[in-house]
Amino acid sequence: MQSNLQTLSQWLLSVGAIYLTFLSTGVLPFLLIGFFIGYTTHLAAKRIIELGGFRMMYITGWLGVPVHELSHVLAAWIGGHKVVRFAPFSPNPKTGQLGVVETKYDQKNRYQRIVGNFLIPIAPLVGGTTVLLLLTRWIIPGYSTTAYGGFRPPTSATLNDAIRWQSYLENVWLQLLQQISWLWHPELVTRWQTYPILYAMLCVAVHISPSIDDWKNFRKPLLWFIALLAIVSFFIGAIPAISEPAMNWWAIGLTWLWPMWLFLLLIVSLAVAPILIFGSVFAPSESPQVRTAKPKKNPRKQTKGTE
């Protein structure tokens, strides 16, 4: 009896450790980075409007908003949703809308309800990051977020691996900074082609974040995903033969995801920092444009569910 209880407790600890690893190394960092990007880009948009009114958003919106909306559309198609309205760039000062994608789906269809509603809200982060990477490779030939000297993250998130995680993230971050430092290389600075590409990156970065309503629509699918991770953790812990290979595959996935997330965090920070600093210094203390531009509903997308 005692041995059975000991075996059960060990299995529960194993399942808990696996689940904690999934949450702490995958879900939580994504949410923190996503919310940070959402807050800073929203604040940057507010500063732009304060500086010159709603029309100032056209400077970055003509390119950044279509990338944002097209990402929603592609995710809707993948998720089985039907796009009923698509306006890649249709500024409306009264509502604050810059573009619109409206979709509908069958609420009885689990794939559309869970997968579709999971992909659509976060699609601008994925699509925008893809465009930023392509633009970066254009001005920095050979750039890759996976070229980090074979660094592999630990396969668990226990306290014993804290130092290994710190070392891994430091290595990835330093190599990322080293590669991005090519943006200030004399060869690039003296090429006129560099500046239109940097401007395009600025446009995409400012509008890369999901809207407030996108994040609200993401909450329920996120809970489904977290529940799915609990089920996966249960099976991985129940079958010791697949436990190590599964966690190794998770580590391989993080080898691709973490550099991508840090790249996105760095590029967006470089894009919005000058706007926030300039806006804080020169923006008027009160701006009626900001109040009228605040949307009552989702400024970019509305997702509708139908029977």
Coordinates of C-alpha atoms in Angstrom, one line a residue:
M1 CA 0.0 0.0 0.0
Q2 CA 2.8 2.4 1.0
S3 CA 4.7 1.6 -2.2
N4 CA 1.6 2.3 -4.3
L5 CA 1.1 5.6 -2.6
Q6 CA 4.8 6.5 -3.1
T7 CA 4.5 5.6 -6.8
L8 CA 1.4 7.7 -7.2
S9 CA 3.0 10.6 -5.5
Q10 CA 6.0 10.4 -7.7
W11 CA 3.8 10.2 -10.8
L12 CA 1.8 13.3 -9.6
L13 CA 5.0 15.2 -9.1
S14 CA 6.2 14.2 -12.5
V15 CA 3.0 15.3 -14.1
G16 CA 3.1 18.6 -12.1
A17 CA 6.7 19.3 -13.2
I18 CA 5.9 18.6 -16.9
Y19 CA 2.8 20.9 -16.7
L20 CA 4.7 23.6 -14.9
T21 CA 7.4 23.4 -17.6
F22 CA 4.8 23.9 -20.4
L23 CA 3.3 26.9 -18.6
S24 CA 6.4 28.6 -17.4
T25 CA 8.5 28.2 -20.5
G26 CA 5.8 28.5 -23.2
V27 CA 2.5 30.0 -22.2
L28 CA 3.5 32.6 -19.6
P29 CA 6.4 34.2 -21.5
F30 CA 4.2 34.5 -24.6
L31 CA 1.5 36.2 -22.6
L32 CA 3.9 38.6 -20.9
I33 CA 5.6 39.6 -24.1
G34 CA 2.3 39.9 -25.9
F35 CA 0.8 42.1 -23.2
F36 CA 3.9 44.2 -23.1
I37 CA 3.9 44.7 -26.8
G38 CA 0.2 45.4 -26.7
Y39 CA 0.6 48.1 -24.0
T40 CA 3.5 49.8 -25.6
T41 CA 2.1 49.9 -29.2
H42 CA -1.2 51.2 -27.9
L43 CA 0.6 53.9 -26.0
A44 CA 2.7 54.7 -29.1
A45 CA -0.5 55.1 -31.2
K46 CA -2.0 57.4 -28.5
R47 CA 1.2 59.6 -28.6
I48 CA 1.0 59.7 -32.4
I49 CA -2.6 60.9 -32.2
E50 CA -1.8 63.5 -29.5
L51 CA 1.0 64.9 -31.7
G52 CA -0.9 65.4 -34.9
G53 CA -4.4 64.1 -34.7
F54 CA -5.9 60.9 -36.0
R55 CA -4.6 61.4 -39.5
M56 CA -1.1 61.0 -38.2
M57 CA -1.8 57.3 -37.8
Y58 CA -1.9 57.1 -41.7
I59 CA 1.9 57.5 -41.7
T60 CA 2.4 54.0 -40.3
G61 CA -1.1 52.6 -40.7
W62 CA -1.2 52.5 -44.6
L63 CA 1.3 49.6 -44.4
G64 CA 1.1 48.2 -40.8
V65 CA -2.7 47.9 -40.7
P66 CA -3.1 45.8 -43.9
V67 CA -0.4 43.4 -42.6
H68 CA -2.4 43.2 -39.3
E69 CA -5.7 42.6 -41.0
L70 CA -4.3 40.1 -43.6
S71 CA -2.9 38.1 -40.7
H72 CA -6.5 37.9 -39.3
V73 CA -7.8 36.8 -42.6
L74 CA -5.2 34.0 -43.1
A75 CA -5.9 32.8 -39.6
A76 CA -9.6 32.8 -40.2
W77 CA -9.2 30.6 -43.3
I78 CA -7.0 28.2 -41.4
G79 CA -9.5 28.1 -38.5
G80 CA -12.4 27.4 -40.8
H81 CA -14.1 30.8 -40.3
K82 CA -15.9 32.6 -43.1
V83 CA -14.7 36.2 -43.7
V84 CA -17.8 38.3 -44.2
R85 CA -16.1 41.7 -44.3
F86 CA -12.5 42.7 -45.0
A87 CA -11.3 46.3 -45.1
P88 CA -7.5 46.3 -44.9
F89 CA -7.2 50.0 -44.4
S90 CA -10.4 52.1 -43.7
P91 CA -9.6 54.8 -41.1
N92 CA -12.6 56.1 -39.2
P93 CA -11.8 59.0 -36.8
K94 CA -15.2 58.6 -35.1
T95 CA -14.7 55.1 -34.0
G96 CA -10.9 54.9 -34.1
Q97 CA -11.0 52.0 -36.6
L98 CA -8.1 51.6 -38.9
G99 CA -9.1 48.4 -40.6
V100 CA -11.8 45.7 -40.1
V101 CA -12.1 42.0 -40.5
E102 CA -15.4 40.4 -39.6
T103 CA -15.9 36.6 -39.5
K104 CA -18.6 34.1 -38.7
Y105 CA -18.4 30.5 -37.7
D106 CA -20.4 27.5 -36.7
Q107 CA -20.5 27.5 -32.9
K108 CA -21.3 23.7 -33.0
N109 CA -18.0 23.1 -34.8
R110 CA -15.3 22.5 -32.2
Y111 CA -12.5 23.1 -34.6
Q112 CA -13.8 26.5 -35.6
R113 CA -14.8 27.4 -32.1
I114 CA -11.5 26.4 -30.4
V115 CA -8.8 26.4 -33.1
G116 CA -10.2 29.2 -35.2
N117 CA -10.9 31.5 -32.1
F118 CA -7.4 30.6 -30.8
L119 CA -5.5 31.6 -34.0
I120 CA -7.4 34.7 -35.1
P121 CA -6.8 37.0 -32.1
I122 CA -3.0 36.4 -32.0
A123 CA -2.5 36.2 -35.8
P124 CA -1.1 39.8 -36.1
L125 CA 1.8 38.8 -33.8
V126 CA 2.6 35.8 -36.0
G127 CA 2.1 37.6 -39.4
G128 CA 3.8 40.8 -38.3
T129 CA 6.8 38.9 -36.9
T130 CA 7.1 37.0 -40.2
V131 CA 7.2 40.2 -42.2
L132 CA 9.7 41.8 -39.7
L133 CA 12.0 38.8 -40.1
L134 CA 11.8 39.0 -43.9
L135 CA 12.6 42.7 -43.9
T136 CA 15.5 42.1 -41.5
R137 CA 16.9 39.4 -43.7
W138 CA 16.6 41.9 -46.6
I139 CA 19.0 44.4 -45.0
I140 CA 21.0 41.8 -43.0
P141 CA 21.7 38.9 -45.4
G142 CA 21.8 35.6 -43.7
Y143 CA 20.0 36.8 -40.5
S144 CA 18.2 33.9 -38.7
T145 CA 16.7 33.7 -35.3
T146 CA 17.7 30.0 -35.2
A147 CA 21.4 30.6 -35.7
Y148 CA 22.4 30.5 -32.0
G149 CA 25.3 28.1 -31.9
G150 CA 23.3 25.1 -31.0
F151 CA 22.1 26.5 -27.7
R152 CA 19.3 24.3 -26.2
P153 CA 17.0 25.3 -23.3
P154 CA 16.6 22.9 -20.4
T155 CA 13.9 20.3 -20.6
S156 CA 12.2 21.4 -17.3
A157 CA 11.5 24.4 -15.3
T158 CA 12.5 23.2 -11.9
L159 CA 14.6 25.3 -9.5
N160 CA 17.6 23.1 -10.3
D161 CA 17.4 24.3 -13.9
A162 CA 17.1 28.0 -13.1
I163 CA 20.8 28.7 -13.7
R164 CA 20.7 26.7 -17.0
W165 CA 17.7 28.7 -18.1
Q166 CA 19.4 32.0 -17.2
S167 CA 22.5 30.9 -19.2
Y168 CA 20.4 29.9 -22.2
L169 CA 18.5 33.1 -22.3
E170 CA 21.6 35.2 -21.9
N171 CA 23.3 33.4 -24.8
V172 CA 20.3 33.9 -27.0
W173 CA 19.8 37.5 -26.1
L174 CA 23.5 38.4 -26.6
Q175 CA 23.6 36.7 -30.0
L176 CA 20.4 38.5 -31.0
L177 CA 21.9 41.8 -30.0
Q178 CA 25.1 41.0 -31.9
Q179 CA 23.1 40.2 -35.1
I180 CA 20.8 43.3 -34.8
S181 CA 23.8 45.5 -34.2
W182 CA 24.4 45.1 -37.9
L183 CA 21.7 47.8 -38.3
W184 CA 24.3 50.3 -37.3
H185 CA 27.1 48.9 -39.5
P186 CA 28.6 51.6 -41.7
E187 CA 27.8 49.6 -44.8
L188 CA 24.1 49.6 -44.0
V189 CA 24.0 53.2 -42.8
T190 CA 25.4 54.5 -46.0
R191 CA 23.0 52.5 -48.2
W192 CA 19.8 54.5 -49.1
Q193 CA 17.9 51.2 -49.4
T194 CA 18.2 50.6 -45.6
Y195 CA 16.0 53.5 -44.6
P196 CA 12.8 52.5 -46.6
I197 CA 13.1 49.0 -45.1
L198 CA 13.5 50.4 -41.6
Y199 CA 10.5 52.6 -42.2
A200 CA 8.5 49.6 -43.3
M201 CA 9.6 47.8 -40.2
L202 CA 8.4 50.7 -38.1
C203 CA 5.0 50.6 -39.8
V204 CA 4.6 46.9 -39.1
A205 CA 5.9 47.1 -35.5
V206 CA 3.5 49.9 -34.5
H207 CA 0.5 47.9 -35.6
I208 CA 1.6 44.4 -34.8
S209 CA -0.3 44.0 -31.5
P210 CA -3.8 42.4 -31.3
S211 CA -6.4 44.8 -30.2
I212 CA -8.1 44.8 -26.8
D213 CA -11.1 42.9 -28.1
D214 CA -8.7 40.4 -29.8
W215 CA -7.2 39.6 -26.4
K216 CA -10.7 39.3 -24.9
N217 CA -11.6 36.8 -27.7
F218 CA -8.4 35.0 -26.9
R219 CA -9.3 34.2 -23.3
K220 CA -11.6 31.3 -23.7
P221 CA -9.4 29.5 -26.4
L222 CA -6.4 30.1 -24.2
L223 CA -8.2 28.3 -21.3
W224 CA -8.9 25.4 -23.7
F225 CA -5.2 25.3 -24.7
I226 CA -4.1 25.3 -21.0
A227 CA -6.5 22.4 -20.3
L228 CA -5.1 20.5 -23.3
L229 CA -1.6 21.0 -21.9
A230 CA -2.8 19.5 -18.6
I231 CA -4.1 16.4 -20.5
V232 CA -0.9 16.1 -22.5
S233 CA 1.2 16.4 -19.3
F234 CA -1.0 13.6 -17.8
F235 CA -0.2 11.2 -20.7
I236 CA 3.5 12.1 -20.8
G237 CA 3.8 11.5 -17.1
A238 CA 1.9 8.2 -17.3
I239 CA 4.2 6.8 -20.0
P240 CA 7.8 7.0 -18.9
A241 CA 9.0 5.8 -22.3
I242 CA 7.8 8.9 -24.1
S243 CA 8.6 11.4 -21.3
E244 CA 12.2 12.2 -22.2
P245 CA 11.6 12.3 -26.0
A246 CA 8.6 14.5 -25.5
M247 CA 10.4 17.0 -23.4
N248 CA 13.3 17.0 -25.8
W249 CA 10.9 17.9 -28.6
W250 CA 9.5 20.7 -26.4
A251 CA 13.1 22.0 -25.9
I252 CA 13.6 21.9 -29.7
G253 CA 10.4 24.0 -30.1
L254 CA 11.6 26.5 -27.6
T255 CA 14.9 26.8 -29.4
W256 CA 12.8 28.2 -32.3
L257 CA 10.3 30.1 -30.3
W258 CA 12.4 31.9 -27.7
P259 CA 14.7 33.7 -30.2
M260 CA 11.6 34.6 -32.2
W261 CA 9.9 36.2 -29.1
L262 CA 13.1 38.0 -28.1
F263 CA 13.6 39.3 -31.7
L264 CA 10.0 40.6 -31.7
L265 CA 10.4 42.2 -28.3
L266 CA 13.6 44.0 -29.4
I267 CA 12.3 45.2 -32.7
V268 CA 9.0 46.5 -31.3
S269 CA 10.9 48.2 -28.4
L270 CA 13.3 49.9 -30.9
A271 CA 10.3 51.1 -33.0
V272 CA 8.1 52.5 -30.2
A273 CA 10.7 53.9 -27.9
P274 CA 11.4 57.0 -30.0
I275 CA 7.7 57.6 -30.5
L276 CA 7.1 57.4 -26.7
I277 CA 10.0 59.7 -25.9
F278 CA 9.2 62.2 -28.6
G279 CA 5.5 62.2 -27.7
S280 CA 6.1 62.6 -24.0
V281 CA 8.3 65.7 -24.6
F282 CA 6.3 67.4 -27.4
A283 CA 2.7 66.2 -27.1
P284 CA 0.2 68.6 -25.6
S285 CA -1.1 67.9 -22.1
E286 CA -4.7 67.5 -23.4
S287 CA -5.9 66.5 -26.8
P288 CA -9.5 66.2 -27.8
Q289 CA -8.5 64.0 -30.7
V290 CA -7.6 61.2 -28.3
R291 CA -11.0 61.2 -26.7
T292 CA -12.9 61.2 -30.0
A293 CA -10.6 58.5 -31.4
K294 CA -11.1 56.0 -28.6
P295 CA -13.2 53.2 -30.0
K296 CA -16.2 51.8 -28.3
K297 CA -15.6 48.5 -29.9
N298 CA -12.7 46.6 -31.4
P299 CA -10.7 49.1 -33.5
R300 CA -9.6 46.5 -36.0
K301 CA -11.6 43.3 -36.0
Q302 CA -15.0 41.9 -34.9
T303 CA -15.5 38.2 -34.8
K304 CA -19.0 37.0 -34.9
G305 CA -20.3 33.5 -34.1
T306 CA -23.4 32.1 -35.8
E307 CA -25.3 29.0 -35.5

